mmCIF file of C-alpha atoms in Angstrom:
data_model
loop_
_atom_site.group_PDB
_atom_site.id
_atom_site.type_symbol
_atom_site.label_atom_id
_atom_site.label_comp_id
_atom_site.label_asym_id
_atom_site.label_seq_id
_atom_site.Cartn_x
_atom_site.Cartn_y
_atom_site.Cartn_z
ATOM 1 C CA MET A 27 3.434 -2.041 12.756
ATOM 2 C CA PRO A 28 2.197 -4.969 9.613
ATOM 3 C CA HIS A 29 -0.201 -1.834 8.822
ATOM 4 C CA ARG A 30 2.588 0.460 8.495
ATOM 5 C CA SER A 31 4.686 -2.114 6.634
ATOM 6 C CA LYS A 32 1.465 -2.642 4.176
ATOM 7 C CA ARG A 33 1.407 0.528 2.990
ATOM 8 C CA ALA A 34 4.847 1.082 2.151
ATOM 9 C CA LEU A 35 4.488 -1.686 -0.372
ATOM 10 C CA ILE A 36 1.686 -0.412 -1.674
ATOM 11 C CA SER A 37 3.505 2.462 -2.349
ATOM 12 C CA LEU A 38 6.334 0.982 -3.772
ATOM 13 C CA VAL A 39 4.396 -1.213 -6.107
ATOM 14 C CA VAL A 40 2.454 2.112 -7.045
ATOM 15 C CA VAL A 41 5.760 3.586 -7.928
ATOM 16 C CA LEU A 42 7.669 0.602 -9.515
ATOM 17 C CA ALA A 43 4.187 0.197 -11.617
ATOM 18 C CA LEU A 44 3.868 4.030 -12.890
ATOM 19 C CA THR A 45 7.790 4.096 -13.557
ATOM 20 C CA ALA A 46 7.571 1.134 -15.643
ATOM 21 C CA CYS A 47 4.825 2.743 -17.928
ATOM 22 C CA GLY A 48 7.198 5.186 -19.562
ATOM 23 C CA THR A 49 6.840 8.275 -20.611
ATOM 24 C CA ASP A 50 4.519 7.802 -23.594
ATOM 25 C CA GLY A 51 1.624 9.147 -22.342
ATOM 26 C CA PRO A 52 0.677 10.926 -18.983
ATOM 27 C CA THR A 53 0.763 8.755 -16.296
ATOM 28 C CA GLU A 54 -3.124 8.163 -14.573
ATOM 29 C CA ALA A 55 -3.790 6.339 -11.103
ATOM 30 C CA ILE A 56 -6.223 6.661 -8.731
ATOM 31 C CA ALA A 57 -5.006 8.695 -5.646
ATOM 32 C CA THR A 58 -4.488 6.477 -2.417
ATOM 33 C CA ASN A 59 -3.482 8.324 1.064
ATOM 34 C CA GLY A 60 0.304 7.611 1.363
ATOM 35 C CA ALA A 61 1.169 6.753 -2.347
ATOM 36 C CA ILE A 62 4.269 7.744 -3.993
ATOM 37 C CA TYR A 63 4.342 8.244 -7.805
ATOM 38 C CA SER A 64 7.174 9.170 -9.978
ATOM 39 C CA VAL A 65 7.166 11.558 -13.525
ATOM 40 C CA ALA A 66 9.509 12.653 -15.453
ATOM 41 C CA ILE A 67 10.332 16.697 -15.864
ATOM 42 C CA GLY A 68 7.304 17.356 -18.947
ATOM 43 C CA GLU A 69 5.602 14.145 -17.997
ATOM 44 C CA GLU A 70 1.854 14.628 -16.763
ATOM 45 C CA LEU A 71 0.320 12.824 -14.081
ATOM 46 C CA ALA A 72 -3.232 12.426 -13.782
ATOM 47 C CA LEU A 73 -4.840 11.211 -10.166
ATOM 48 C CA ARG A 74 -8.557 10.294 -9.714
ATOM 49 C CA LEU A 75 -10.262 10.780 -6.253
ATOM 50 C CA GLN A 76 -13.212 9.290 -5.585
ATOM 51 C CA SER A 77 -15.526 11.586 -3.092
ATOM 52 C CA ILE A 78 -17.999 9.570 -0.528
ATOM 53 C CA GLY A 79 -21.214 11.609 0.018
ATOM 54 C CA PRO A 80 -21.677 15.189 -0.621
ATOM 55 C CA GLY A 81 -18.879 17.458 -1.174
ATOM 56 C CA GLN A 82 -15.374 17.516 -3.301
ATOM 57 C CA TYR A 83 -11.637 18.067 -3.281
ATOM 58 C CA ALA A 84 -10.560 21.383 -3.674
ATOM 59 C CA ALA A 85 -8.744 22.845 -6.406
ATOM 60 C CA PRO A 86 -5.780 23.374 -6.758
ATOM 61 C CA PRO A 87 -5.056 21.290 -4.175
ATOM 62 C CA THR A 88 -1.910 22.269 -2.155
ATOM 63 C CA LEU A 89 1.616 21.788 -2.848
ATOM 64 C CA SER A 90 4.713 20.890 -1.352
ATOM 65 C CA SER A 91 7.153 22.358 -3.804
ATOM 66 C CA GLY A 92 7.866 23.639 -7.623
ATOM 67 C CA ALA A 93 8.612 20.335 -8.369
ATOM 68 C CA LEU A 94 5.283 19.321 -9.806
ATOM 69 C CA ARG A 95 2.848 22.116 -10.937
ATOM 70 C CA PHE A 96 -1.016 21.818 -11.151
ATOM 71 C CA VAL A 97 -2.660 21.786 -14.423
ATOM 72 C CA ASP A 98 -6.365 21.685 -14.169
ATOM 73 C CA ALA A 99 -9.178 19.905 -12.361
ATOM 74 C CA SER A 100 -12.543 18.572 -13.691
ATOM 75 C CA VAL A 101 -15.130 15.985 -12.619
ATOM 76 C CA VAL A 102 -15.288 12.686 -14.651
ATOM 77 C CA GLY A 103 -17.315 9.990 -15.486
ATOM 78 C CA PRO A 104 -19.589 7.844 -15.741
ATOM 79 C CA SER A 105 -21.260 8.878 -12.336
ATOM 80 C CA VAL A 106 -21.977 6.642 -9.242
ATOM 81 C CA PRO A 107 -24.067 7.240 -6.926
ATOM 82 C CA ALA A 108 -21.551 7.605 -3.869
ATOM 83 C CA GLY A 109 -20.396 10.894 -4.966
ATOM 84 C CA VAL A 110 -18.616 13.087 -7.450
ATOM 85 C CA THR A 111 -14.972 11.454 -9.090
ATOM 86 C CA GLN A 112 -12.537 14.339 -10.005
ATOM 87 C CA ARG A 113 -9.420 14.237 -12.057
ATOM 88 C CA PHE A 114 -6.642 15.822 -11.154
ATOM 89 C CA ARG A 115 -3.616 17.085 -13.818
ATOM 90 C CA PHE A 116 -0.077 17.586 -12.609
ATOM 91 C CA GLU A 117 3.396 17.600 -14.480
ATOM 92 C CA GLY A 118 6.540 17.384 -13.525
ATOM 93 C CA ALA A 119 8.102 21.013 -13.531
ATOM 94 C CA ALA A 120 11.640 20.415 -11.855
ATOM 95 C CA ARG A 121 13.491 17.704 -9.917
ATOM 96 C CA GLY A 122 12.627 17.116 -6.796
ATOM 97 C CA THR A 123 9.495 15.997 -4.373
ATOM 98 C CA SER A 124 6.376 17.307 -3.564
ATOM 99 C CA VAL A 125 3.794 16.601 -1.290
ATOM 100 C CA ILE A 126 0.285 16.859 -2.655
ATOM 101 C CA THR A 127 -2.599 17.136 -0.145
ATOM 102 C CA PHE A 128 -5.991 17.317 -1.212
ATOM 103 C CA HIS A 129 -8.554 18.875 0.884
ATOM 104 C CA HIS A 130 -12.717 17.679 0.828
ATOM 105 C CA SER A 131 -15.046 20.286 1.437
ATOM 106 C CA GLU A 132 -17.336 18.170 3.573
ATOM 107 C CA ARG A 133 -16.556 15.676 6.086
ATOM 108 C CA SER A 134 -13.953 13.002 3.613
ATOM 109 C CA ALA A 135 -10.508 12.829 5.205
ATOM 110 C CA ASP A 136 -7.791 14.508 3.127
ATOM 111 C CA ILE A 137 -5.314 12.229 0.796
ATOM 112 C CA VAL A 138 -1.999 13.398 0.910
ATOM 113 C CA ASP A 139 0.793 11.752 -1.886
ATOM 114 C CA THR A 140 4.095 12.136 -2.638
ATOM 115 C CA VAL A 141 5.110 12.564 -6.123
ATOM 116 C CA VAL A 142 8.834 12.190 -7.138
ATOM 117 C CA VAL A 143 10.181 14.121 -9.844
ATOM 118 C CA ARG A 144 12.945 12.565 -11.965
#
């Protein structure tokens, strides 16, 4: 149980930090399995994912609803020896919740995060 409580606390901190940022520019964060993000309709969310070893996360990722719209994905620097760093951009499309599932092309585990569009 302590592990689950720690994950919930981390997710809450991510939501509070992103909500406090306002909508002056795109919200950007490092994707963390189990994280919960909050964006407004029309606001951009950019998530960075770091691969370890060969392969990369597939674009587009799987979205559970139309509350969030996939914009694009790109490889970003600086390069690191561990693997490729990718930036996935989304836009809040409608009020609701969308679960994003990032699938890796090799052996890395999928990353599943939630976005609440307000």
